[in-house]
Coordinates of C-alpha atoms and ligand atoms in Angstrom, one line a residue:
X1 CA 9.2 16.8 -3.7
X2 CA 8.8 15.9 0.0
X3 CA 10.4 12.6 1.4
X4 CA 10.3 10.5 4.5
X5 CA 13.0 9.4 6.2
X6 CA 13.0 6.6 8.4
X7 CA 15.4 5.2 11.1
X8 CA 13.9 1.5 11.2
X9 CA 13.8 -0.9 14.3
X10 CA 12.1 0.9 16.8
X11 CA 9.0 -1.1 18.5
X12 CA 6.4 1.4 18.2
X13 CA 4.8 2.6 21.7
X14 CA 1.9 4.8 22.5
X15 CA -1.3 6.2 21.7
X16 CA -2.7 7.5 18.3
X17 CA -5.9 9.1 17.4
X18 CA -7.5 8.1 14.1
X19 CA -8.8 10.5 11.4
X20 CA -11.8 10.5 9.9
X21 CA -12.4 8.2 6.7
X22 CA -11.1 9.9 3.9
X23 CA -13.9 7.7 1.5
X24 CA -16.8 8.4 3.5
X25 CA -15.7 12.3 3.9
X26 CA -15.5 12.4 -0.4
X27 CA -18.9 11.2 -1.0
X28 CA -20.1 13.5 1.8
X29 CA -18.5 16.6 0.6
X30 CA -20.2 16.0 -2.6
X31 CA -23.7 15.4 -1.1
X32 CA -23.3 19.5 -0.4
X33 CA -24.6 19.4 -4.1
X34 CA -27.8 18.1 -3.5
X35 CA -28.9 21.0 -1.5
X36 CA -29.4 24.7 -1.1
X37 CA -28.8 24.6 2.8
X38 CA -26.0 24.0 4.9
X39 CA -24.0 20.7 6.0
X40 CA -22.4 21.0 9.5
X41 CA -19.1 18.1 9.1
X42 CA -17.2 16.9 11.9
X43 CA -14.7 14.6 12.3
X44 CA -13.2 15.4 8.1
X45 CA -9.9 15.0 8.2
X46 CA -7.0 16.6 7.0
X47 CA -6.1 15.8 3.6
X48 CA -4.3 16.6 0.4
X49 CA -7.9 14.4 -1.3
X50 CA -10.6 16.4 0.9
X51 CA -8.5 20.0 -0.1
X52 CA -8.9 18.5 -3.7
X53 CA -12.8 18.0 -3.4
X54 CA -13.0 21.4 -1.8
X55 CA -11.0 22.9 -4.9
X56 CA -13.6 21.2 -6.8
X57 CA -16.4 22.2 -5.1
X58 CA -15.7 25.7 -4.5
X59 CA -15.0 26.0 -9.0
X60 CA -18.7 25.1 -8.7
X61 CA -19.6 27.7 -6.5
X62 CA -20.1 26.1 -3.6
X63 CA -19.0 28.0 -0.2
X64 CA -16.7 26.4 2.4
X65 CA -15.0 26.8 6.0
X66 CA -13.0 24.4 7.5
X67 CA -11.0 24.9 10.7
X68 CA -8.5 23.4 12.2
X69 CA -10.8 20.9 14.8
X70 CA -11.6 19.0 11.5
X71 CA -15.0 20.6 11.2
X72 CA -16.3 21.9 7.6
X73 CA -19.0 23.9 7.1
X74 CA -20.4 23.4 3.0
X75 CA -23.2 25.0 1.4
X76 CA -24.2 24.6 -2.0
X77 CA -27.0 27.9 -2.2
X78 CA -25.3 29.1 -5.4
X79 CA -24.2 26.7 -7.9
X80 CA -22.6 29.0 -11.0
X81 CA -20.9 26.0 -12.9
X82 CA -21.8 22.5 -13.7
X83 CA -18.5 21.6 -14.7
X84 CA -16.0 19.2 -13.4
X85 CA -12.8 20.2 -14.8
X86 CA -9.9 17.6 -16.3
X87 CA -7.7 19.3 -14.3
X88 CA -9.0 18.2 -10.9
X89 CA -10.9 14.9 -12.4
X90 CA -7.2 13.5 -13.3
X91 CA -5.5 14.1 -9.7
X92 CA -8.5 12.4 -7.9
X93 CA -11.1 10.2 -9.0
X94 CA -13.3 10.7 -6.5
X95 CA -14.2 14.0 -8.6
X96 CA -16.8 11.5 -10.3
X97 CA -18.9 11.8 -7.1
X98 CA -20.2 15.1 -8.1
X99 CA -21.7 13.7 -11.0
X100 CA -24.8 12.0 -9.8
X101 CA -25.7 15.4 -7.5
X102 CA -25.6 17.9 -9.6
X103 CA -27.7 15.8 -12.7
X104 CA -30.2 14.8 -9.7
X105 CA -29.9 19.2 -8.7
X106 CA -30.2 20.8 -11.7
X107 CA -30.7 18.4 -14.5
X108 CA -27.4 19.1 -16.0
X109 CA -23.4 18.0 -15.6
X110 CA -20.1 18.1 -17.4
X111 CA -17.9 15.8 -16.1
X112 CA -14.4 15.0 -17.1
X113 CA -13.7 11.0 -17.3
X114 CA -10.9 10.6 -14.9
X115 CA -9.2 8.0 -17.8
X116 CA -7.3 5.1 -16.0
X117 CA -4.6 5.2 -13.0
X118 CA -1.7 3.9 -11.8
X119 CA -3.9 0.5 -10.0
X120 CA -5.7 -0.4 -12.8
X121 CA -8.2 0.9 -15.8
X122 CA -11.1 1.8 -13.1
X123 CA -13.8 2.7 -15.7
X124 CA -17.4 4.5 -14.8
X125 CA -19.2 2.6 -17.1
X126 CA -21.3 1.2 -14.2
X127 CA -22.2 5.2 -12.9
X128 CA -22.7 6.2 -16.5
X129 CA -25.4 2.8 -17.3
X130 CA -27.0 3.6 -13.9
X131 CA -27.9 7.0 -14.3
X132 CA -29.4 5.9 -17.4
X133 CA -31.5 3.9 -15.8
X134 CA -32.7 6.6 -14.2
X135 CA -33.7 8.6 -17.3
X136 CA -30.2 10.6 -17.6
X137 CA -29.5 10.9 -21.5
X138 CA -25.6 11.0 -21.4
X139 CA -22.9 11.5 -24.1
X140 CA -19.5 11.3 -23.9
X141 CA -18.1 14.1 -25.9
X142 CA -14.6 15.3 -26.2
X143 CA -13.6 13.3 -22.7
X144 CA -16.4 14.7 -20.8
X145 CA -19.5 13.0 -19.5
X146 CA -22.2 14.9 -20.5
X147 CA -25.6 14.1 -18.5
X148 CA -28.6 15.4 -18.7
X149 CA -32.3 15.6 -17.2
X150 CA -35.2 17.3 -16.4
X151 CA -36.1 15.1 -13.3
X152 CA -34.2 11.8 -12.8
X153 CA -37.1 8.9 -12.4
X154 CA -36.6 5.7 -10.1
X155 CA -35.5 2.9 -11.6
X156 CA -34.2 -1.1 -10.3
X157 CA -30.5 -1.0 -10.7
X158 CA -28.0 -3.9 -11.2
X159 CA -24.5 -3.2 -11.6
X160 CA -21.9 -6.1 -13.0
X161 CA -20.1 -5.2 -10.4
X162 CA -19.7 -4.1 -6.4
X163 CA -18.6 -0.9 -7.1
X164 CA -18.1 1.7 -4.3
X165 CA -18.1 5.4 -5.9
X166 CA -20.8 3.4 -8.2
X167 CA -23.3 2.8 -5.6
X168 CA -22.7 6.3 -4.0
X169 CA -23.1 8.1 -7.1
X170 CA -26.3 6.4 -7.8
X171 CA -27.5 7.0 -4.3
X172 CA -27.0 10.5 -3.9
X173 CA -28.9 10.8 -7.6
X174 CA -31.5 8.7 -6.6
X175 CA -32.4 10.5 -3.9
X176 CA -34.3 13.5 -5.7
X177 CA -35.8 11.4 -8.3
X178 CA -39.4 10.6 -8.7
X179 CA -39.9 7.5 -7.6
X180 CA -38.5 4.4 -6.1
X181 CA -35.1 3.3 -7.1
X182 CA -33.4 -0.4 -6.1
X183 CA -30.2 -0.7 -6.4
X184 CA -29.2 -4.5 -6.4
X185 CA -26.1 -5.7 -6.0
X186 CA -24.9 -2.7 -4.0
X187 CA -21.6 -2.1 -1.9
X188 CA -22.1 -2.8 1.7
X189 CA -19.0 -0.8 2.4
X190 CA -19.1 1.5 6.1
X191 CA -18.3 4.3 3.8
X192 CA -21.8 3.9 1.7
X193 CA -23.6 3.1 5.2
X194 CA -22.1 6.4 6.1
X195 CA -23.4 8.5 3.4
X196 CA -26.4 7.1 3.8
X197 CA -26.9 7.7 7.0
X198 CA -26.1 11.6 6.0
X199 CA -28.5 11.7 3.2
X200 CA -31.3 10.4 5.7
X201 CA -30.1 13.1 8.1
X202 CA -31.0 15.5 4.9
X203 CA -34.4 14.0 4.8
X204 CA -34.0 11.7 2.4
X205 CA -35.7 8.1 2.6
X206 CA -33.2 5.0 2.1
X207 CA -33.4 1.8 3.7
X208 CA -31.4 -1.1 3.3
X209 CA -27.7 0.6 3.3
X210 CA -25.1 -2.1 4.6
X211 CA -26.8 -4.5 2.4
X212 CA -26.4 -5.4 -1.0
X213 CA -30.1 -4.2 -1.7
X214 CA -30.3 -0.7 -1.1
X215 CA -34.1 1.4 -1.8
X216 CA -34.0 5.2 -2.1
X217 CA -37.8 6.6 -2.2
X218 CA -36.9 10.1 -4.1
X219 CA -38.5 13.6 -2.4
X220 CA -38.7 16.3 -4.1
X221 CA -35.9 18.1 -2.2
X222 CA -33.3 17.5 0.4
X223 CA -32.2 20.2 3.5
X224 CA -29.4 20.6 5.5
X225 CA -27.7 18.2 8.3
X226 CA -25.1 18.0 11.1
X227 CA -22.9 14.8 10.4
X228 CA -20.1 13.1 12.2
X229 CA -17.9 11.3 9.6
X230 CA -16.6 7.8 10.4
X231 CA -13.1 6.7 11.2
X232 CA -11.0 5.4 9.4
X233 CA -10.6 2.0 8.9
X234 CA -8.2 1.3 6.6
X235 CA -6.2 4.5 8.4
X236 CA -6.3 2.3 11.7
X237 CA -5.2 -1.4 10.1
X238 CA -2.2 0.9 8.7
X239 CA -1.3 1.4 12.0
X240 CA -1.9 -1.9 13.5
X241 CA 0.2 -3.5 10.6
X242 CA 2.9 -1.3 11.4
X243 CA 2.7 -2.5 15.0
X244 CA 2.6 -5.9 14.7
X245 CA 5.8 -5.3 12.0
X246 CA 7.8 -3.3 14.6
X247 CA 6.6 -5.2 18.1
X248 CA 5.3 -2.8 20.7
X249 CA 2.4 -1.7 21.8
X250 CA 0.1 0.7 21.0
X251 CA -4.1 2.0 21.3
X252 CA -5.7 3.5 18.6
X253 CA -8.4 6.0 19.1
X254 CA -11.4 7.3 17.4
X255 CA -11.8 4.3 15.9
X256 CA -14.8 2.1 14.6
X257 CA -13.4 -1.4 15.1
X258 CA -17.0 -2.9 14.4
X259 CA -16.0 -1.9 10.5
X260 CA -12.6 -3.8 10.7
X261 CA -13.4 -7.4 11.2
X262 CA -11.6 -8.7 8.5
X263 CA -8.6 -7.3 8.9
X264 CA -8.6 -8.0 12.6
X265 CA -8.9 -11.6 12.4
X266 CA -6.1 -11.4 9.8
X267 CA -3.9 -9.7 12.1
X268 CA -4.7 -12.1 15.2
X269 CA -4.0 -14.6 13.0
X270 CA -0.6 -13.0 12.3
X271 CA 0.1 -13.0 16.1
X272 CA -0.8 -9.7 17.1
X273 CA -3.0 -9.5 20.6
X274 CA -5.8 -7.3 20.4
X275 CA -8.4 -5.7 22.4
X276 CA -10.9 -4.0 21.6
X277 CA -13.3 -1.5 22.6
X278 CA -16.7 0.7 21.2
X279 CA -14.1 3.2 19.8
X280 CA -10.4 1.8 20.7
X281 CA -8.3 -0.6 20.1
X282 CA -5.0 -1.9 22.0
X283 CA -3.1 -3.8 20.2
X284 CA 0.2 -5.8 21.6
X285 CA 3.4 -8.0 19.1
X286 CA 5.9 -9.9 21.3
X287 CA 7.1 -12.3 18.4
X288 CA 7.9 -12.5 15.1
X289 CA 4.7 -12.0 13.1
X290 CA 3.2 -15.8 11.6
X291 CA 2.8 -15.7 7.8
X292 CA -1.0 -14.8 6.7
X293 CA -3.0 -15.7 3.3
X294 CA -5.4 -13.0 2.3
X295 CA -7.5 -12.4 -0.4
X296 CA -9.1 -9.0 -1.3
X297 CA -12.7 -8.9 -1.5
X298 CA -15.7 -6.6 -1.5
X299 CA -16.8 -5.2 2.3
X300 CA -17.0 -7.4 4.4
X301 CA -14.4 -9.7 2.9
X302 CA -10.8 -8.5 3.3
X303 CA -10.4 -4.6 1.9
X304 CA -8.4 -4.2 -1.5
X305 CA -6.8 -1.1 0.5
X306 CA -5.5 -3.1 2.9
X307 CA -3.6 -5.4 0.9
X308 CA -0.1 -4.0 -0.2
X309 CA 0.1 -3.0 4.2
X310 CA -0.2 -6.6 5.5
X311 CA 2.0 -7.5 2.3
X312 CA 4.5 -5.8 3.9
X313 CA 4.1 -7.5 7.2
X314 CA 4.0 -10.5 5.5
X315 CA 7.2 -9.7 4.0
X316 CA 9.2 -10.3 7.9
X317 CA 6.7 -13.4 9.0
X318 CA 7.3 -16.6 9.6
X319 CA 6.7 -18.8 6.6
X320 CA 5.0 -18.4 3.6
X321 CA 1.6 -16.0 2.7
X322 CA -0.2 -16.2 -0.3
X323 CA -1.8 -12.5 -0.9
X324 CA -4.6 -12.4 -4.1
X325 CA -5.7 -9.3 -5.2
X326 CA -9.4 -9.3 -6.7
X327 CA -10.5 -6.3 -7.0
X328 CA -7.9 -4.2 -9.0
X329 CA -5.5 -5.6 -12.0
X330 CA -2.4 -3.8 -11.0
X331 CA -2.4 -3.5 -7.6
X332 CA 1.0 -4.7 -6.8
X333 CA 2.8 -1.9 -7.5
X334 CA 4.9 -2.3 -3.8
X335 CA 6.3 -5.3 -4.8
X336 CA 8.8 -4.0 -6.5
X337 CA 9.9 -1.8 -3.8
X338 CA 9.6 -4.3 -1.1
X339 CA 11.9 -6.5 -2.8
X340 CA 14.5 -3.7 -2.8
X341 CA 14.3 -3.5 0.9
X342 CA 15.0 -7.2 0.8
X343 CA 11.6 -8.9 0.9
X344 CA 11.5 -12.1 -1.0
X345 CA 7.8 -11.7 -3.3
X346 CA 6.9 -13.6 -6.3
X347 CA 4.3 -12.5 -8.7
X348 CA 1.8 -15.0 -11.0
X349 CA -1.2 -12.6 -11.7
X350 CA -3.2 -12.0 -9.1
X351 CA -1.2 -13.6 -6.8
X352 CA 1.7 -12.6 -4.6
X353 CA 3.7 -15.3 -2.9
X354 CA 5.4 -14.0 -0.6
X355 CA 8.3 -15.6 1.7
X356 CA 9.0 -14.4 5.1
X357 CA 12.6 -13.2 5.6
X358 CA 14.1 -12.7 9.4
X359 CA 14.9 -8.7 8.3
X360 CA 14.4 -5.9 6.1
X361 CA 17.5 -3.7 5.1
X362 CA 16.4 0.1 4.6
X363 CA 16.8 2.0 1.1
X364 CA 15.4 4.3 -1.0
X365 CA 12.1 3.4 -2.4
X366 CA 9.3 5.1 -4.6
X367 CA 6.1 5.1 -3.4
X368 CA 3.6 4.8 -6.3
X369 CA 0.4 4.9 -4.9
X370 CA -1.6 5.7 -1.6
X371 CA -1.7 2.0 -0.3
X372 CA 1.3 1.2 -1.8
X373 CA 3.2 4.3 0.1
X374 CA 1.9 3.2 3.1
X375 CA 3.1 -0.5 3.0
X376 CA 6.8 1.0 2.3
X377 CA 6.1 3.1 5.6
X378 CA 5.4 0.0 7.4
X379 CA 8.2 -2.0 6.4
X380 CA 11.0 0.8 6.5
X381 CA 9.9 1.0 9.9
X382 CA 10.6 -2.3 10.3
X383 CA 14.1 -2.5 8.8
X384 CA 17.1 -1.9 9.9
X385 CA 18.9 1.4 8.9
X386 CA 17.7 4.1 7.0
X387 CA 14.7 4.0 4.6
X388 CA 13.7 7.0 2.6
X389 CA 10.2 7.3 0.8
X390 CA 10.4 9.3 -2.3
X391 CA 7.1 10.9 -3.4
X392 CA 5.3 10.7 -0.8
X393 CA 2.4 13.2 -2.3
X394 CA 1.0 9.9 -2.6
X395 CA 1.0 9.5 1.5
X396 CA -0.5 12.9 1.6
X397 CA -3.4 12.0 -0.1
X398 CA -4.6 9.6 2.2
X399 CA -3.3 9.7 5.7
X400 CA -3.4 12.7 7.6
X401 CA 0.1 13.7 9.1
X402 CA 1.3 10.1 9.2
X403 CA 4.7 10.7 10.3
X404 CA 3.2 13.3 13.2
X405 CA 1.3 10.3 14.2
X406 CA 4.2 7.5 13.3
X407 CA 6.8 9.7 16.0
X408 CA 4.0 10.5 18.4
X409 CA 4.2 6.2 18.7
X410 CA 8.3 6.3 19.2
X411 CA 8.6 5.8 15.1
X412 CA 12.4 7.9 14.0
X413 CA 10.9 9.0 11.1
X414 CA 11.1 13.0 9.5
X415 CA 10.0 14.4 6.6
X416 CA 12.3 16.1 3.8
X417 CA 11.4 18.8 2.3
X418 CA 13.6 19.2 -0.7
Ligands
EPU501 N1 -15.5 -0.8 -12.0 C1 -15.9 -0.9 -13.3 N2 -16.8 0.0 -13.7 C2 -17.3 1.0 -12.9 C3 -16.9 1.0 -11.6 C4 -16.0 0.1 -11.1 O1 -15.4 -1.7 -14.1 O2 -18.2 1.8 -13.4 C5 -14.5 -1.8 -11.4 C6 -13.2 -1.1 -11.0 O3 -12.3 -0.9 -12.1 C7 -12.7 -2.1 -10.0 C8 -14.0 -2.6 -9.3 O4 -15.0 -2.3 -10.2 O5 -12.0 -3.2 -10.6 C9 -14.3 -2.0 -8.0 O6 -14.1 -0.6 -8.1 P1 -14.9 0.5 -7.2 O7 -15.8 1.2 -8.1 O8 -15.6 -0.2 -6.1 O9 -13.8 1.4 -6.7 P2 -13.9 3.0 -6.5 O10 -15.3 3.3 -6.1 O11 -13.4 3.7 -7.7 C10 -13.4 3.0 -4.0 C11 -12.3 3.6 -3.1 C12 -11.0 3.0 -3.3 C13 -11.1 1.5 -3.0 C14 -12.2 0.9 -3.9 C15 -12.5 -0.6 -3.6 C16 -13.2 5.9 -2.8 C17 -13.1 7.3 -3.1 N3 -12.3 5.1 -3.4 O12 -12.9 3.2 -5.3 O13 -10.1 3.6 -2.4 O14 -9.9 0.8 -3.3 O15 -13.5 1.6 -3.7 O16 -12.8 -0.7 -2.2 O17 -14.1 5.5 -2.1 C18 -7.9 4.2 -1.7 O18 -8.5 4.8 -0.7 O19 -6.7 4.0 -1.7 C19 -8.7 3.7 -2.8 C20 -8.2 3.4 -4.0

């Protein structure tokens, strides 16, 4: 299993182009269901989670090129199988995105219920009670979803919840339907607004996305579309963390800094001097980094996958930041390992209180999750010594070539491959 290993101390210097969002590229892969043309992608990045969804797709028949200028071509002309395998369901959860396109398609999916995972239970009751809205008779039979319908019909949708995968799932189904659909209480995440904006691209009729009111008109079918994907955001505060951790300097291309407002003013607030452009940012740390409260919250409060990366700037600050975690139950998976690199973190709940030390001391830590990897990143490059992330398949999922990117910036960091 591959590790990194990590020299810590360096300030980080330099430039750094941002991939595209790995949760806006899922969703969009998986609107290839929803027709029998083409989709031209640019801008999908390179990722152990897109190759997943690919694997995934192409078991369902659907064809694919990708080169190596992060541009997919995806066409789902033939679908042979309406099947979403255990196998691929249980290493990413995004697999549940395929299930509101091929119901809305062909009237008909099997889809495997990804169970629960290492953050918390994450259930898909909410996708499953929506599509029944929308006509889909579904039973749950030997761990599979099983949905079917001869045409989905609109239908005004309330989820309990925000939820993300929810509100895309619902979307992409609700697009072929007859009839209007409302879905109410809707994520206003970038990554929905993105999909959306593909699905209009289509020919599909949606107003509303970036609200929490979001109306799909269904047509009777969709075509093919040319789409950019958007950066990613939580890829570029990853970044910026481990800047304002390290000291330095650095700009960030490709990026979309109009979809990182919260964690922007959390990080000026940390001390770090930013400026920002339409698609850059520079971002300067000349002192120690001040102590920041944050509390996780639906787009456009402060992202859930930011948390356990400004935790671990948090970790070196001066003074005291409280850090409450709202959307996930066991999201604080880092702790643990932060505290073996010498961070001082209390845990009552939800909350995390944690104390500002003046230094990390590198060591060997686990990464457990995506986020959670990349908070270990940041703070092993912030340590002194050596650090060595163990399992970083998690990293791989989520970050494309992070410790290309991390040395490109100055970062003495290498990956074992044992
Ligand atoms: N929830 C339910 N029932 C449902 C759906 C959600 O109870 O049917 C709960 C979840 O358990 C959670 C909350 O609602 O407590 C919000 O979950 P949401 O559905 O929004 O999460 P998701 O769609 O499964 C996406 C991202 C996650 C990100 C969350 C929150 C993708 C592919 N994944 O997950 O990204 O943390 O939204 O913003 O878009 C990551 O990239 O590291 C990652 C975990």
């Amino acid at each position: 299993m591959d590790r990194l290993s990590i020299h810590g101390g360096v300030p980080l210097q330099g430039e750094v182009e941002i991939s595209g969002a790995k949760n806006a590229a899922l969703p969009i892969l998986c609107a290839a269901l929803l027709t029998a043309d083409p989709l031209r992608l640019h801008n999908v990045p390179d990722l152990k989670d897109i190759a997943t969804a690919l694997r995934l797709l192409k078991q369902l028949g659907v064809e694919s090129a990708r080169d190596n200028a992060q541009r997919v071509e995806i066409c789902a002309q033939t679908v042979s199988s309406l099947e979403a395998p255990y196998d691929l369901v249980k290493t990413m959860r995004a697999s549940i995105l395929v299930l509101g396109p091929l119901l809305a398609r062909f009237g008909e999916a099997r889809v495997s219920l990804p169970g629960g995972c290492a953050i918390g239970q994450r259930p898909v009751d909410q996708h499953i009670s929506g599509l029944e809205a929308l006509g889909a008779e579904i039973s749950i039979e030997h761990g599979y979803v099983i949905a079917k319908a001869k045409r989905l019909r609109g239908a005004v949708i309330r989820t309990d919840m925000v939820t993300v995968t929810g509100t895309e799932n619902l979307m992409m189904a609700a697009t072929l339907a007859e009839g209007t659909t409302v879905l109410e209480n809707a994520a206003r995440e970038p990554e929905v607004v993105d999909l959306a904006n593909l699905l209009i691209k289509m020919g599909a009729r949606i107003t509303g996305h970036g609200s929490d009111r979001i109306v799909i008109e269904g047509v009777p079918a969709l075509h093919g579309a040319e789409h950019t994907v958007i950066a990613d955001r939580i890829e570029a505060g990853s970044f910026l963390c481990a800047v304002a951790a390290t000291g330095g300097e650095i700009r960030l291309t490709h990026v979309a800094p109009d979809t990182m407002g919260a964690t922007l003013s959390k990080l000026a607030q940390a001390g770090l001097t930013l400026a920002l452009g339409s698609d850059w940012i520079t971002a300067q740390m000349k002192r120690r980094p001040k102590a920041v409260d944050v509390r996780t919250h639906e787009y456009p409060g402060f992202a859930t996958d930011m948390q356990a990366q400004v935790m671990a700037l948090n970790t070196l600050a001066e003074g005291t930041g409280i850090v409450v975690e709202t959307i996930f139950e066991n999201r604080f998976m880092h702790v643990q390992e932060l505290i073996r690199l010498g961070a001082d973190i209390e845990i009552d709940g939800h909350t995390a209180v944690v104390r500002g030390v003046v230094g990390l001391s590198g060591a060997t830590v686990m990464a457990t999750d995506l986020r959670a990897s990349a908070s270990l990143v940041i703070a092993g490059l912030a340590a002194s010594g050596q650090t060595v992330v163990e399992r970083i398949y998690h990293l791989d999922r989520g970050y494309s070539h992070m410790e290309r990117k991390l040395s490109q910036l100055g970062a003495q960091i290498e990956r074992l491959t044992a």
